[in-house]
PDB file of C-alpha atoms in Angstrom:
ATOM      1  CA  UNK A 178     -20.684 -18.015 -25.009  1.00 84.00           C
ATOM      2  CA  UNK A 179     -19.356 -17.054 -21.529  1.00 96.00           C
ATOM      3  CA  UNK A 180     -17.566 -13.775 -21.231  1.00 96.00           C
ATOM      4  CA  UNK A 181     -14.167 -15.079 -21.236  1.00 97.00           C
ATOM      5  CA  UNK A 182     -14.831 -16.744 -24.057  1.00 97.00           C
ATOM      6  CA  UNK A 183     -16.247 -13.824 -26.061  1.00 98.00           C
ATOM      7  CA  UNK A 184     -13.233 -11.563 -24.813  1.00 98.00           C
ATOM      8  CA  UNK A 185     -10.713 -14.260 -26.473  1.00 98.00           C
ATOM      9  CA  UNK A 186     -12.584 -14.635 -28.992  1.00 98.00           C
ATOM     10  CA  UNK A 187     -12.614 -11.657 -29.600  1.00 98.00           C
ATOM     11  CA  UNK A 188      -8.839 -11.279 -28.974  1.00 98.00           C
ATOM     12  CA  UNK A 189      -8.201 -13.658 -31.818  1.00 98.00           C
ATOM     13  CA  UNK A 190     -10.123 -11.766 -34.625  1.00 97.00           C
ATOM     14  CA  UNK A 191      -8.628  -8.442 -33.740  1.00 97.00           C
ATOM     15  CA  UNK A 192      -4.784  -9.956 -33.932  1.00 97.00           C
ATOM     16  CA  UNK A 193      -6.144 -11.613 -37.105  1.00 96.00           C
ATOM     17  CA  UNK A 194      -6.801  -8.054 -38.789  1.00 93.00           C
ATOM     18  CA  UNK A 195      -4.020  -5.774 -37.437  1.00 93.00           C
ATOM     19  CA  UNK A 196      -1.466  -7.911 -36.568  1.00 92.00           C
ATOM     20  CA  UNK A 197       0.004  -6.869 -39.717  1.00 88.00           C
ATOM     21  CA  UNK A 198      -0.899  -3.299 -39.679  1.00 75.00           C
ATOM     22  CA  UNK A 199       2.222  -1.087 -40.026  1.00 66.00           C
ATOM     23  CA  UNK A 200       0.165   2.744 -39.356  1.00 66.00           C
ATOM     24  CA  UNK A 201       0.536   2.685 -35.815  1.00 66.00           C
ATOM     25  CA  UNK A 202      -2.851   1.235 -35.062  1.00 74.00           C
ATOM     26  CA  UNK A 203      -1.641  -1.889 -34.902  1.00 86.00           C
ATOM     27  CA  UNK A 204      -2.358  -5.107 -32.608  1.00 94.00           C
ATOM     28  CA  UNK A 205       0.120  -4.036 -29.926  1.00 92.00           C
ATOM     29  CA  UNK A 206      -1.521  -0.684 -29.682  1.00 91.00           C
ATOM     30  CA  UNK A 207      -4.553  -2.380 -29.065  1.00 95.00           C
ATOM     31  CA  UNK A 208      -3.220  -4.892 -26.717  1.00 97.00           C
ATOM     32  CA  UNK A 209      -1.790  -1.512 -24.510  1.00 93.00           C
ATOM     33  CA  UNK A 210      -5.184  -0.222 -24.728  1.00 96.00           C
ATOM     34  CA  UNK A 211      -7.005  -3.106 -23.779  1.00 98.00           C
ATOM     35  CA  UNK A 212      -4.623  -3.978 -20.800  1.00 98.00           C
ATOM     36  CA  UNK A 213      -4.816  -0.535 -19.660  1.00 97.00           C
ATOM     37  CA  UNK A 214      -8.453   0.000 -20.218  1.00 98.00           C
ATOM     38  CA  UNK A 215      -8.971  -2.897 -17.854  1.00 98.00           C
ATOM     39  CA  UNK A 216      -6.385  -2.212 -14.969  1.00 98.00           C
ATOM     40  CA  UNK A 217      -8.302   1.095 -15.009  1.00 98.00           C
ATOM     41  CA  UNK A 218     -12.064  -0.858 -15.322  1.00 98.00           C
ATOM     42  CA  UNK A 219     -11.061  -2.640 -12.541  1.00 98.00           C
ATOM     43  CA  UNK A 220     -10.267   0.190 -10.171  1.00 98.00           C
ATOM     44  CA  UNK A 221     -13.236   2.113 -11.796  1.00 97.00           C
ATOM     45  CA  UNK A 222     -15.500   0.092 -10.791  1.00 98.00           C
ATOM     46  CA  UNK A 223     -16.438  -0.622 -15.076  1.00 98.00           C
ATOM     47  CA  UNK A 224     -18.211  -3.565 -16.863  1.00 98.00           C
ATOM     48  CA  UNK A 225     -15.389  -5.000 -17.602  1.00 98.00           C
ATOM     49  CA  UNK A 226     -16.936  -7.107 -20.511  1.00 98.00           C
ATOM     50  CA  UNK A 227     -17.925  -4.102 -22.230  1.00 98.00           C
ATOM     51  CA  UNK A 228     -14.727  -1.924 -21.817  1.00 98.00           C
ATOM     52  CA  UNK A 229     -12.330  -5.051 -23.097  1.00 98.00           C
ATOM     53  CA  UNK A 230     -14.239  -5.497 -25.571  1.00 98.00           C
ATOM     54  CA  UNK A 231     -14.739  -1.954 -26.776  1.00 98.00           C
ATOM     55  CA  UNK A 232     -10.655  -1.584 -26.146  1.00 98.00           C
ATOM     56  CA  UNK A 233     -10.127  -4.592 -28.214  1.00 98.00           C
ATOM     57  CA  UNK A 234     -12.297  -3.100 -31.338  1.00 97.00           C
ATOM     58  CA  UNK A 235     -11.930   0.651 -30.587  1.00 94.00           C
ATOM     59  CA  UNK A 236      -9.526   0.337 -33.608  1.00 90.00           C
ATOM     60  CA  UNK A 237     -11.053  -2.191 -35.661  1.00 91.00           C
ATOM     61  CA  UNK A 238     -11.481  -0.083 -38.537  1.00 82.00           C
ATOM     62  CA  UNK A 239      -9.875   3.323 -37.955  1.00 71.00           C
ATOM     63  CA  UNK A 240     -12.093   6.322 -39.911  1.00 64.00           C
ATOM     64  CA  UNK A 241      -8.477   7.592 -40.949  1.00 66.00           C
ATOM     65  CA  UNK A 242      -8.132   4.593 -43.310  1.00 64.00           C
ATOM     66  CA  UNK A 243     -11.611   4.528 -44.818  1.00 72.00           C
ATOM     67  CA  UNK A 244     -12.030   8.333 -46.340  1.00 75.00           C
ATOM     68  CA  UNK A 245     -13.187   9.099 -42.417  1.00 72.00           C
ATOM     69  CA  UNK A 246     -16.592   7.011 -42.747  1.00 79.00           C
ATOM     70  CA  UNK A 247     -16.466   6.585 -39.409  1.00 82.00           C
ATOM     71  CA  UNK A 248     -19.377   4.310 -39.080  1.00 87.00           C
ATOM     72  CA  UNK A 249     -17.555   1.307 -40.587  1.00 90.00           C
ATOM     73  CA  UNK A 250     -15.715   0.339 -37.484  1.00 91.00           C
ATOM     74  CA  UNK A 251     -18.318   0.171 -35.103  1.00 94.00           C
ATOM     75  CA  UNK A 252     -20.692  -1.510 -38.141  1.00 95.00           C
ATOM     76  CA  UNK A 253     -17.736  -4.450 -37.745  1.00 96.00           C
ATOM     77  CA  UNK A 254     -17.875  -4.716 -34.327  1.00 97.00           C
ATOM     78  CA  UNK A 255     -21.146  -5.363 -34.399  1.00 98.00           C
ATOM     79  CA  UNK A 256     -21.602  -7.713 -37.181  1.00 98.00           C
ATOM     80  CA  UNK A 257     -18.348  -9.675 -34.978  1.00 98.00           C
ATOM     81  CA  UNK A 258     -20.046  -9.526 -31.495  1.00 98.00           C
ATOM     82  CA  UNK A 259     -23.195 -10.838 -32.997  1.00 98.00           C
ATOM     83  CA  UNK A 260     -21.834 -13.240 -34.222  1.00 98.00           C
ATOM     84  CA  UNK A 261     -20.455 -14.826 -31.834  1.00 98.00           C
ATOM     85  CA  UNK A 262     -23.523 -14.499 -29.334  1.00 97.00           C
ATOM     86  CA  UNK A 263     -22.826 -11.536 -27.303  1.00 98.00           C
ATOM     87  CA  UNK A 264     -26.295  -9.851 -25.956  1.00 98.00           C
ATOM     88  CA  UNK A 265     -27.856  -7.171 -27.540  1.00 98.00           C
ATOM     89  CA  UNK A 266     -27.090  -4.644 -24.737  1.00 98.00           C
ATOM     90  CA  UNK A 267     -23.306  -5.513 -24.638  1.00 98.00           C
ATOM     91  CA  UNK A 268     -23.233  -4.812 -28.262  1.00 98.00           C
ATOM     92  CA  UNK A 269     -25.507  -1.549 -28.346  1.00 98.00           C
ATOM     93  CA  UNK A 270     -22.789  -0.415 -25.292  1.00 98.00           C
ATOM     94  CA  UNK A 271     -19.712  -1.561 -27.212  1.00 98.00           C
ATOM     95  CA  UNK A 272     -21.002   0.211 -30.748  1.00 97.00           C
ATOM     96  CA  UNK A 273     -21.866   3.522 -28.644  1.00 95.00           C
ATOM     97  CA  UNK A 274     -17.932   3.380 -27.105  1.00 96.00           C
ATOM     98  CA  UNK A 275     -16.511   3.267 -30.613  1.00 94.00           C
ATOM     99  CA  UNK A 276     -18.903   5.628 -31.726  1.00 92.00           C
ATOM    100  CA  UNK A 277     -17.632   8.034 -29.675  1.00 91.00           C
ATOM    101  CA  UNK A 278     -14.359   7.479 -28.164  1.00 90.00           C
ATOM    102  CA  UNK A 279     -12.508   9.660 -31.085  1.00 76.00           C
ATOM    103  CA  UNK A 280     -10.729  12.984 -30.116  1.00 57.00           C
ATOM    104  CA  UNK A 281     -12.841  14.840 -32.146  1.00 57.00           C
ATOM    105  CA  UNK A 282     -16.061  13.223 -31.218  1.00 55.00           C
ATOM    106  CA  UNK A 283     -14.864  14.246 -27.736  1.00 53.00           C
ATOM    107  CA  UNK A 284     -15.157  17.671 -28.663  1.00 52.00           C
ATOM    108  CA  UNK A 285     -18.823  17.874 -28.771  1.00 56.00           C
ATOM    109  CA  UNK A 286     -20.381  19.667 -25.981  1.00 55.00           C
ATOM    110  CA  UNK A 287     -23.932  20.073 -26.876  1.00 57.00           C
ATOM    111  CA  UNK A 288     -24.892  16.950 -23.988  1.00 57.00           C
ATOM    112  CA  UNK A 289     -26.127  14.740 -26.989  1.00 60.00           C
ATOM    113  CA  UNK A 290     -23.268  12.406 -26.978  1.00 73.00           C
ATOM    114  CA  UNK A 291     -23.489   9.256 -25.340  1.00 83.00           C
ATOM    115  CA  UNK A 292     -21.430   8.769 -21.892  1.00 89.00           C
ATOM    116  CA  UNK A 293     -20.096   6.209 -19.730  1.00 95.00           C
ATOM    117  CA  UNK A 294     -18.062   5.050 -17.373  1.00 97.00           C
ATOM    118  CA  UNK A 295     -17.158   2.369 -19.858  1.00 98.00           C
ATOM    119  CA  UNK A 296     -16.419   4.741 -22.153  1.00 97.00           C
ATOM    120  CA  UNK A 297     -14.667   7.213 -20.000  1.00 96.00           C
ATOM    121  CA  UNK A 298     -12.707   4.235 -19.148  1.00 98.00           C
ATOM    122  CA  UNK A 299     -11.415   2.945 -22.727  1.00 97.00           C
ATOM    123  CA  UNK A 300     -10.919   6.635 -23.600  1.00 95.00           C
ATOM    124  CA  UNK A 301      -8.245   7.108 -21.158  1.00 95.00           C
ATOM    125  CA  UNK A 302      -6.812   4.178 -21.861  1.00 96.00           C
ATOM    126  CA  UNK A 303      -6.383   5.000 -25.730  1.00 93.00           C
ATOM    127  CA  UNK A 304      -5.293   8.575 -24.674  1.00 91.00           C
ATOM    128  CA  UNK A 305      -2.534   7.310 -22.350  1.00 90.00           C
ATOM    129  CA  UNK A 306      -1.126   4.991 -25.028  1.00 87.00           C
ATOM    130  CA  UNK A 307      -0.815   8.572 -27.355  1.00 82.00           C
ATOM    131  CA  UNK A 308       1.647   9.585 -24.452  1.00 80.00           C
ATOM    132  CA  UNK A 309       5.163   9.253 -23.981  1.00 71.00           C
ATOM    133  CA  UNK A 310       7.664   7.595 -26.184  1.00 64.00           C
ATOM    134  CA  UNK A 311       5.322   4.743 -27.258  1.00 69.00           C
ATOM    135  CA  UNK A 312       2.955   7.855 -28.442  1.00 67.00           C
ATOM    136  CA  UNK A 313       5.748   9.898 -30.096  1.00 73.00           C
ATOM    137  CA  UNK A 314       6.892   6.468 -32.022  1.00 70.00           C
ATOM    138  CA  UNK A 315       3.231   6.063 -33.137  1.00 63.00           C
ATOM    139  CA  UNK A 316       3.216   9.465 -34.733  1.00 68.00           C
ATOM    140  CA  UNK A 317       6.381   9.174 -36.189  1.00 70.00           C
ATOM    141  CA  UNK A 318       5.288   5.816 -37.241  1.00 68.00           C
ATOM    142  CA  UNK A 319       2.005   6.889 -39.057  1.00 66.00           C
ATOM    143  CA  UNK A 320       3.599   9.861 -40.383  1.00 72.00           C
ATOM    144  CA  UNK A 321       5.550   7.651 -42.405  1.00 71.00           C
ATOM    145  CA  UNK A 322       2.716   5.111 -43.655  1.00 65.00           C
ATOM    146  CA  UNK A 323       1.516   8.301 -44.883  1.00 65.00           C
ATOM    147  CA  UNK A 324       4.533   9.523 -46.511  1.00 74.00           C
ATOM    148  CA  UNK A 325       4.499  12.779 -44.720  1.00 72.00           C
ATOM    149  CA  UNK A 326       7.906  14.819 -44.514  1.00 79.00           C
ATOM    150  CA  UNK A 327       9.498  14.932 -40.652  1.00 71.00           C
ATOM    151  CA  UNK A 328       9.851  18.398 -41.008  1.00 77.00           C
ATOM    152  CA  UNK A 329       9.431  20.890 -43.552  1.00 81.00           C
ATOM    153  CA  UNK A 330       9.677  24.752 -42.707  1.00 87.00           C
ATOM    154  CA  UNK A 331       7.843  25.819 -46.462  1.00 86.00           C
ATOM    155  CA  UNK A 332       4.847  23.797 -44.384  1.00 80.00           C
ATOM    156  CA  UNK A 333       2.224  26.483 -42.414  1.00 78.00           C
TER     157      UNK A 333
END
């Protein structure tokens, strides 16, 4: 399988498991993500292989709606891209984006986590689409799959 052909692949499966998604991490965010992610690859200099398909499956399985086991998501990337025939290194690269490309993974200065441009790359991307009105809808948006007041001044 060529790389087009893994990327729309790829495309497919994604919009097959969130196009219905109502928390905010939906198929349209990850369609901003991955456009962005590679207008910025491109000027970056990126693999652009890797970073759309880490921005396609950043959000395959979000931690937030699996009791935070955050390895599920990048265990179904992997299981997908192997599937379909993409190279080992691709999919170690793609698996160590998701891995990391949380906030709070962020936050980790010790030096152990992995970096790279690729990742650097879909980060911003996801960041950017947290911005704005589009990112102020999504939080409104979640806060209501979860049920969680719009305001409340008794809350600390």
């Amino acid at each position: 399988m060529n790389s087009k052909e893994a990327i729309l692949a790829t495309q497919k499966h994604v919009y097959t498991l969130l196009n219905k998604d109502s928390s905010g991490h939906d198929w349209w965010h990850v369609y901003r993500v991955w456009k962005t992610a590679r207008y910025i690859g491109k000027q970056e200099g990126a693999n652009l292989l890797i970073v759309e398909l880490a921005a396609l499956l950043h959000d395959i399985a979000d931690a937030k709606f699996y009791d935070g086991d955050e390895s599920i998501g990048p265990k179904m990337a992997v299981d997908f891209l192997t599937s379909i025939g993409v190279t080992t290194s691709v999919v170690r690269h793609v698996k160590q984006i998701i891995e990391n490309i949380s906030f709070k993974n962020s936050l980790d200065k010790s030096g152990k986590r992995f970096r790279s441009k690729e990742l650097e790359v879909v980060q911003d991307a996801d960041r950017l689409d947290a911005l704005g009105a589009i990112g102020i809808a999504r939080a409104f948006n979640y806060g209501g799959f979860k049920n969680r007041e719009l305001y409340n001044p008794e809350i600390a």
